[in-house]
C-alpha atoms as a PDB file:
ATOM      1  CA  MET A   1       9.496 -11.995 -10.253  1.00  0.00           C
ATOM      2  CA  ASN A   2       6.430 -13.866  -9.000  1.00  0.00           C
ATOM      3  CA  ARG A   3       3.393 -12.237  -7.411  1.00  0.00           C
ATOM      4  CA  ILE A   4       4.223 -13.372  -3.869  1.00  0.00           C
ATOM      5  CA  THR A   5       7.738 -11.929  -3.996  1.00  0.00           C
ATOM      6  CA  LEU A   6       6.429  -8.672  -5.415  1.00  0.00           C
ATOM      7  CA  THR A   7       3.790  -8.419  -2.675  1.00  0.00           C
ATOM      8  CA  LEU A   8       6.416  -8.891   0.028  1.00  0.00           C
ATOM      9  CA  LYS A   9       8.617  -6.204  -1.537  1.00  0.00           C
ATOM     10  CA  ARG A  10       5.850  -3.626  -1.846  1.00  0.00           C
ATOM     11  CA  PRO A  11       6.463  -1.775   1.462  1.00  0.00           C
ATOM     12  CA  PHE A  12      10.160  -1.378   0.693  1.00  0.00           C
ATOM     13  CA  ILE A  13       9.472  -0.223  -2.874  1.00  0.00           C
ATOM     14  CA  TRP A  14       7.011   2.359  -1.591  1.00  0.00           C
ATOM     15  CA  LEU A  15       9.424   3.672   1.046  1.00  0.00           C
ATOM     16  CA  SER A  16      12.330   3.898  -1.416  1.00  0.00           C
ATOM     17  CA  ARG A  17      10.174   6.064  -3.720  1.00  0.00           C
ATOM     18  CA  PHE A  18       8.352   8.086  -1.084  1.00  0.00           C
ATOM     19  CA  ARG A  19      10.027  11.388  -1.969  1.00  0.00           C
ATOM     20  CA  HIS A  20       8.751  11.015  -5.537  1.00  0.00           C
ATOM     21  CA  ARG A  21       5.097  11.125  -4.507  1.00  0.00           C
ATOM     22  CA  CYS A  22       2.338  13.312  -5.972  1.00  0.00           C
ATOM     23  CA  GLY A  23       4.567  15.280  -8.328  1.00  0.00           C
ATOM     24  CA  TYR A  24       6.866  16.524  -5.568  1.00  0.00           C
ATOM     25  CA  GLY A  25       9.851  18.379  -7.055  1.00  0.00           C
ATOM     26  CA  VAL A  26       8.544  18.173 -10.652  1.00  0.00           C
ATOM     27  CA  HIS A  27       8.876  21.492 -12.495  1.00  0.00           C
ATOM     28  CA  SER A  28       7.712  20.507 -15.978  1.00  0.00           C
ATOM     29  CA  PRO A  29       4.029  21.540 -16.431  1.00  0.00           C
ATOM     30  CA  PHE A  30       3.447  18.547 -18.723  1.00  0.00           C
ATOM     31  CA  ALA A  31       4.987  16.020 -16.324  1.00  0.00           C
ATOM     32  CA  PHE A  32       3.265  17.561 -13.290  1.00  0.00           C
ATOM     33  CA  SER A  33      -0.086  17.452 -15.074  1.00  0.00           C
ATOM     34  CA  LEU A  34       0.356  13.813 -16.084  1.00  0.00           C
ATOM     35  CA  ILE A  35       1.401  12.761 -12.579  1.00  0.00           C
ATOM     36  CA  THR A  36      -1.315  14.636 -10.683  1.00  0.00           C
ATOM     37  CA  GLN A  37      -4.218  14.433 -13.150  1.00  0.00           C
ATOM     38  CA  VAL A  38      -3.682  11.006 -14.734  1.00  0.00           C
ATOM     39  CA  ILE A  39      -1.352   8.770 -12.708  1.00  0.00           C
ATOM     40  CA  TYR A  40      -2.731   9.862  -9.317  1.00  0.00           C
ATOM     41  CA  GLU A  41      -6.241  10.625 -10.562  1.00  0.00           C
ATOM     42  CA  SER A  42      -8.755   9.105  -8.127  1.00  0.00           C
ATOM     43  CA  THR A  43     -12.010   9.987  -9.894  1.00  0.00           C
ATOM     44  CA  PRO A  44     -14.333   6.944  -9.819  1.00  0.00           C
ATOM     45  CA  TYR A  45     -15.024   6.787 -13.558  1.00  0.00           C
ATOM     46  CA  TYR A  46     -18.452   5.275 -14.184  1.00  0.00           C
ATOM     47  CA  LYS A  47     -16.899   2.796 -16.620  1.00  0.00           C
ATOM     48  CA  TYR A  48     -14.928   1.108 -13.845  1.00  0.00           C
ATOM     49  CA  LYS A  49     -18.031  -0.726 -12.625  1.00  0.00           C
ATOM     50  CA  ASP A  50     -18.972  -1.804 -16.133  1.00  0.00           C
ATOM     51  CA  LEU A  51     -15.436  -3.021 -16.780  1.00  0.00           C
ATOM     52  CA  ALA A  52     -15.410  -5.044 -13.560  1.00  0.00           C
ATOM     53  CA  VAL A  53     -18.580  -6.801 -14.721  1.00  0.00           C
ATOM     54  CA  GLU A  54     -17.108  -7.482 -18.157  1.00  0.00           C
ATOM     55  CA  GLN A  55     -13.923  -8.791 -16.577  1.00  0.00           C
ATOM     56  CA  LYS A  56     -15.863 -11.435 -14.631  1.00  0.00           C
ATOM     57  CA  LYS A  57     -17.304 -12.714 -17.904  1.00  0.00           C
ATOM     58  CA  LEU A  58     -13.774 -13.543 -19.067  1.00  0.00           C
ATOM     59  CA  ALA A  59     -13.295 -16.131 -16.294  1.00  0.00           C
ATOM     60  CA  SER A  60     -14.044 -19.050 -18.611  1.00  0.00           C
ATOM     61  CA  GLN A  61     -11.277 -17.956 -21.002  1.00  0.00           C
ATOM     62  CA  LYS A  62      -8.482 -17.931 -18.441  1.00  0.00           C
ATOM     63  CA  ASP A  63      -5.793 -20.574 -18.853  1.00  0.00           C
ATOM     64  CA  LYS A  64      -2.068 -20.956 -18.147  1.00  0.00           C
ATOM     65  CA  ASN A  65      -1.310 -18.255 -20.735  1.00  0.00           C
ATOM     66  CA  TRP A  66      -3.452 -15.679 -18.952  1.00  0.00           C
ATOM     67  CA  THR A  67      -1.726 -12.865 -17.065  1.00  0.00           C
ATOM     68  CA  TYR A  68      -3.035 -10.768 -14.192  1.00  0.00           C
ATOM     69  CA  GLU A  69      -2.414  -7.067 -13.781  1.00  0.00           C
ATOM     70  CA  SER A  70      -3.388  -5.235 -10.621  1.00  0.00           C
ATOM     71  CA  LYS A  71      -6.554  -3.168 -10.591  1.00  0.00           C
ATOM     72  CA  LYS A  72      -4.544   0.044 -10.291  1.00  0.00           C
ATOM     73  CA  VAL A  73      -2.524  -0.795 -13.418  1.00  0.00           C
ATOM     74  CA  LYS A  74      -5.639  -1.643 -15.455  1.00  0.00           C
ATOM     75  CA  ARG A  75      -7.326   1.577 -14.369  1.00  0.00           C
ATOM     76  CA  LEU A  76      -4.209   3.582 -15.152  1.00  0.00           C
ATOM     77  CA  LEU A  77      -4.178   2.114 -18.667  1.00  0.00           C
ATOM     78  CA  PHE A  78      -7.764   3.281 -19.076  1.00  0.00           C
ATOM     79  CA  ARG A  79      -6.863   6.792 -17.901  1.00  0.00           C
ATOM     80  CA  LEU A  80      -3.792   7.000 -20.145  1.00  0.00           C
ATOM     81  CA  VAL A  81      -5.797   6.035 -23.221  1.00  0.00           C
ATOM     82  CA  ASN A  82      -8.570   8.405 -22.200  1.00  0.00           C
ATOM     83  CA  TYR A  83      -5.969  11.172 -21.733  1.00  0.00           C
ATOM     84  CA  THR A  84      -4.034  10.664 -24.984  1.00  0.00           C
ATOM     85  CA  GLN A  85      -6.985   9.673 -27.210  1.00  0.00           C
ATOM     86  CA  PRO A  86      -4.972   7.492 -29.612  1.00  0.00           C
ATOM     87  CA  ASP A  87      -6.311   6.490 -33.017  1.00  0.00           C
ATOM     88  CA  THR A  88      -4.380   3.207 -32.901  1.00  0.00           C
ATOM     89  CA  ILE A  89      -3.765   0.900 -29.927  1.00  0.00           C
ATOM     90  CA  VAL A  90      -1.384  -2.060 -30.000  1.00  0.00           C
ATOM     91  CA  ASP A  91      -1.765  -4.558 -27.145  1.00  0.00           C
ATOM     92  CA  ALA A  92       1.326  -6.803 -27.233  1.00  0.00           C
ATOM     93  CA  GLY A  93       1.697  -9.556 -24.663  1.00  0.00           C
ATOM     94  CA  ARG A  94      -0.092 -12.344 -22.864  1.00  0.00           C
ATOM     95  CA  LEU A  95      -3.891 -12.457 -22.729  1.00  0.00           C
ATOM     96  CA  ALA A  96      -5.217 -10.211 -19.977  1.00  0.00           C
ATOM     97  CA  ALA A  97      -8.283  -8.312 -18.835  1.00  0.00           C
ATOM     98  CA  SER A  98      -6.399  -5.085 -19.471  1.00  0.00           C
ATOM     99  CA  SER A  99      -7.600  -5.357 -23.078  1.00  0.00           C
ATOM    100  CA  LEU A 100     -11.051  -4.280 -21.862  1.00  0.00           C
ATOM    101  CA  TYR A 101      -9.625  -1.166 -20.220  1.00  0.00           C
ATOM    102  CA  LEU A 102      -7.568  -0.223 -23.279  1.00  0.00           C
ATOM    103  CA  LYS A 103     -10.578  -0.455 -25.581  1.00  0.00           C
ATOM    104  CA  ALA A 104     -12.834   1.422 -23.151  1.00  0.00           C
ATOM    105  CA  GLY A 105     -10.381   4.324 -22.879  1.00  0.00           C
ATOM    106  CA  LYS A 106     -11.216   5.333 -26.435  1.00  0.00           C
ATOM    107  CA  GLU A 107     -14.043   3.484 -28.067  1.00  0.00           C
ATOM    108  CA  GLY A 108     -13.612   3.234 -31.815  1.00  0.00           C
ATOM    109  CA  ALA A 109      -9.810   3.280 -31.785  1.00  0.00           C
ATOM    110  CA  ASP A 110      -8.110   0.804 -34.127  1.00  0.00           C
ATOM    111  CA  TYR A 111      -7.141  -1.981 -31.707  1.00  0.00           C
ATOM    112  CA  THR A 112      -4.530  -4.666 -32.503  1.00  0.00           C
ATOM    113  CA  SER A 113      -3.733  -7.567 -30.166  1.00  0.00           C
ATOM    114  CA  ALA A 114      -0.612  -9.732 -30.458  1.00  0.00           C
ATOM    115  CA  SER A 115       0.493 -12.378 -27.972  1.00  0.00           C
ATOM    116  CA  GLU A 116       3.397 -13.326 -30.243  1.00  0.00           C
ATOM    117  CA  LEU A 117       5.326 -11.674 -33.059  1.00  0.00           C
ATOM    118  CA  SER A 118       3.516 -13.590 -35.800  1.00  0.00           C
ATOM    119  CA  GLU A 119       0.288 -11.856 -34.727  1.00  0.00           C
ATOM    120  CA  LEU A 120       1.699  -8.326 -34.858  1.00  0.00           C
ATOM    121  CA  PHE A 121      -0.010  -7.022 -37.975  1.00  0.00           C
ATOM    122  CA  LEU A 122       0.441  -3.267 -38.469  1.00  0.00           C
ATOM    123  CA  GLU A 123      -1.170  -1.373 -41.303  1.00  0.00           C
ATOM    124  CA  ALA A 124       1.376   0.195 -43.638  1.00  0.00           C
ATOM    125  CA  GLY A 125       1.886   3.910 -43.107  1.00  0.00           C
ATOM    126  CA  VAL A 126      -0.220   4.059 -39.928  1.00  0.00           C
ATOM    127  CA  PRO A 127       1.630   5.161 -36.770  1.00  0.00           C
ATOM    128  CA  VAL A 128       1.408   3.336 -33.443  1.00  0.00           C
ATOM    129  CA  ASP A 129      -0.213   5.928 -31.177  1.00  0.00           C
ATOM    130  CA  PHE A 130      -0.456   3.751 -28.066  1.00  0.00           C
ATOM    131  CA  LEU A 131       1.454   0.574 -27.252  1.00  0.00           C
ATOM    132  CA  TYR A 132       0.917  -1.566 -24.167  1.00  0.00           C
ATOM    133  CA  LEU A 133       3.833  -4.007 -24.041  1.00  0.00           C
ATOM    134  CA  HIS A 134       3.375  -6.626 -21.331  1.00  0.00           C
ATOM    135  CA  ASP A 135       5.351  -9.843 -21.368  1.00  0.00           C
ATOM    136  CA  TYR A 136       8.319  -9.205 -19.091  1.00  0.00           C
ATOM    137  CA  ARG A 137       9.015 -12.939 -18.802  1.00  0.00           C
ATOM    138  CA  HIS A 138      10.075 -12.859 -22.460  1.00  0.00           C
ATOM    139  CA  PRO A 139      12.362  -9.818 -22.801  1.00  0.00           C
ATOM    140  CA  GLU A 140      13.351 -10.812 -26.342  1.00  0.00           C
ATOM    141  CA  PHE A 141       9.695 -10.433 -27.354  1.00  0.00           C
ATOM    142  CA  VAL A 142       9.486  -7.074 -25.581  1.00  0.00           C
ATOM    143  CA  GLU A 143      12.656  -5.862 -27.289  1.00  0.00           C
ATOM    144  CA  GLU A 144      11.533  -6.878 -30.773  1.00  0.00           C
ATOM    145  CA  VAL A 145       8.039  -5.405 -30.441  1.00  0.00           C
ATOM    146  CA  PHE A 146       9.555  -2.172 -29.168  1.00  0.00           C
ATOM    147  CA  ARG A 147      11.933  -2.063 -32.136  1.00  0.00           C
ATOM    148  CA  ILE A 148       9.124  -2.607 -34.636  1.00  0.00           C
ATOM    149  CA  CYS A 149       6.696  -0.155 -33.062  1.00  0.00           C
ATOM    150  CA  ALA A 150       9.288   2.551 -32.288  1.00  0.00           C
ATOM    151  CA  ALA A 151       9.849   2.809 -36.038  1.00  0.00           C
ATOM    152  CA  ARG A 152       6.134   3.628 -36.397  1.00  0.00           C
ATOM    153  CA  THR A 153       5.792   6.427 -33.856  1.00  0.00           C
ATOM    154  CA  ALA A 154       4.455   9.968 -34.180  1.00  0.00           C
ATOM    155  CA  LYS A 155       4.703  13.029 -31.976  1.00  0.00           C
ATOM    156  CA  LYS A 156       1.698  11.947 -29.865  1.00  0.00           C
ATOM    157  CA  SER A 157       2.775   8.306 -29.455  1.00  0.00           C
ATOM    158  CA  ILE A 158       3.002   6.779 -25.987  1.00  0.00           C
ATOM    159  CA  PHE A 159       4.356   3.347 -25.012  1.00  0.00           C
ATOM    160  CA  VAL A 160       3.545   1.630 -21.715  1.00  0.00           C
ATOM    161  CA  VAL A 161       5.895  -1.214 -20.735  1.00  0.00           C
ATOM    162  CA  GLU A 162       5.107  -3.691 -17.955  1.00  0.00           C
ATOM    163  CA  GLY A 163       7.607  -5.060 -15.431  1.00  0.00           C
ATOM    164  CA  ILE A 164      10.480  -2.702 -16.149  1.00  0.00           C
ATOM    165  CA  ARG A 165      12.112  -3.523 -12.794  1.00  0.00           C
ATOM    166  CA  TYR A 166      10.954  -7.095 -12.281  1.00  0.00           C
ATOM    167  CA  THR A 167      14.063  -8.810 -13.692  1.00  0.00           C
ATOM    168  CA  PRO A 168      17.687  -7.829 -14.471  1.00  0.00           C
ATOM    169  CA  GLN A 169      16.961  -8.311 -18.180  1.00  0.00           C
ATOM    170  CA  MET A 170      13.999  -5.933 -18.079  1.00  0.00           C
ATOM    171  CA  LYS A 171      15.952  -3.329 -16.114  1.00  0.00           C
ATOM    172  CA  LYS A 172      18.623  -3.386 -18.807  1.00  0.00           C
ATOM    173  CA  LEU A 173      16.044  -3.259 -21.586  1.00  0.00           C
ATOM    174  CA  TRP A 174      14.189  -0.357 -19.961  1.00  0.00           C
ATOM    175  CA  LYS A 175      17.438   1.605 -19.809  1.00  0.00           C
ATOM    176  CA  CYS A 176      17.998   0.977 -23.523  1.00  0.00           C
ATOM    177  CA  MET A 177      14.452   2.116 -24.299  1.00  0.00           C
ATOM    178  CA  MET A 178      14.928   5.367 -22.392  1.00  0.00           C
ATOM    179  CA  GLN A 179      18.112   6.044 -24.344  1.00  0.00           C
ATOM    180  CA  ASP A 180      16.511   5.441 -27.738  1.00  0.00           C
ATOM    181  CA  GLU A 181      16.919   8.519 -29.927  1.00  0.00           C
ATOM    182  CA  LYS A 182      13.187   8.686 -30.645  1.00  0.00           C
ATOM    183  CA  VAL A 183      12.169   8.702 -26.974  1.00  0.00           C
ATOM    184  CA  GLY A 184      11.493  11.912 -25.092  1.00  0.00           C
ATOM    185  CA  ILE A 185      10.103  12.186 -21.536  1.00  0.00           C
ATOM    186  CA  THR A 186       9.837   8.939 -19.553  1.00  0.00           C
ATOM    187  CA  PHE A 187       8.154   7.885 -16.308  1.00  0.00           C
ATOM    188  CA  ASP A 188       9.305   5.011 -14.089  1.00  0.00           C
ATOM    189  CA  LEU A 189       6.434   3.681 -11.949  1.00  0.00           C
ATOM    190  CA  TYR A 190       8.299   0.463 -11.050  1.00  0.00           C
ATOM    191  CA  ASP A 191       5.482  -1.838 -12.223  1.00  0.00           C
ATOM    192  CA  ILE A 192       5.341  -0.055 -15.567  1.00  0.00           C
ATOM    193  CA  GLY A 193       7.336   2.450 -17.561  1.00  0.00           C
ATOM    194  CA  ILE A 194       5.802   5.151 -19.743  1.00  0.00           C
ATOM    195  CA  LEU A 195       7.601   6.505 -22.819  1.00  0.00           C
ATOM    196  CA  PHE A 196       6.600   9.614 -24.739  1.00  0.00           C
ATOM    197  CA  PHE A 197       7.893  10.417 -28.216  1.00  0.00           C
ATOM    198  CA  ASP A 198       7.268  14.169 -28.343  1.00  0.00           C
ATOM    199  CA  LYS A 199      10.803  15.512 -28.791  1.00  0.00           C
ATOM    200  CA  THR A 200       9.639  19.153 -28.585  1.00  0.00           C
ATOM    201  CA  LYS A 201       9.586  18.765 -24.796  1.00  0.00           C
ATOM    202  CA  ILE A 202      12.839  18.692 -22.821  1.00  0.00           C
ATOM    203  CA  LYS A 203      13.824  15.087 -22.210  1.00  0.00           C
ATOM    204  CA  GLN A 204      13.789  14.006 -18.593  1.00  0.00           C
ATOM    205  CA  ASP A 205      13.293  10.759 -16.714  1.00  0.00           C
ATOM    206  CA  TYR A 206      10.849  10.842 -13.795  1.00  0.00           C
ATOM    207  CA  ILE A 207      10.512   8.329 -10.951  1.00  0.00           C
ATOM    208  CA  VAL A 208       6.967   8.130  -9.603  1.00  0.00           C
ATOM    209  CA  ASN A 209       5.820   6.434  -6.396  1.00  0.00           C
ATOM    210  CA  PHE A 210       2.796   4.637  -7.854  1.00  0.00           C
END
């Protein structure tokens, strides 16, 4: 799905998910907290301004391989990392400014970037605490990275997957991810999907109007 098509569809996407706004009908304390305090959090973190400045400095690096996430997605990535405080972050996909937001969410975290499988170097015995998987145009890449990283999860692991509803292939793959035996609670935000691996919480799939 290209950016123009997605922009035109936005009003219809929002209307179709309207009843899932602001945690409406969510009874799980964990899910309600994540939706209201992280996904819908509107606090103007001071780092946002600094990150916007740093992002402008990347202009000279942008080429045909560069990808563009919306500001709300980049800021959500920052909040999710800040919320979960992972020790390891894996950023798998095309080059993007979101890398700045991932690193800023927890400074000092072990950060690994991989735009292709040959660059996915994971330290033996170290779990993947946070994975941002963003290359929906290549679902085979997404599927393989998920397979590799899902085998390295811990109770606090969280995976964020871009474009889960952008193509028929990604819709099918997202469904398979949700059904993986290691996956617990999931959140469908249309632009991204969020997977938690804490199986002590009752598994449920939430649709969020993001």
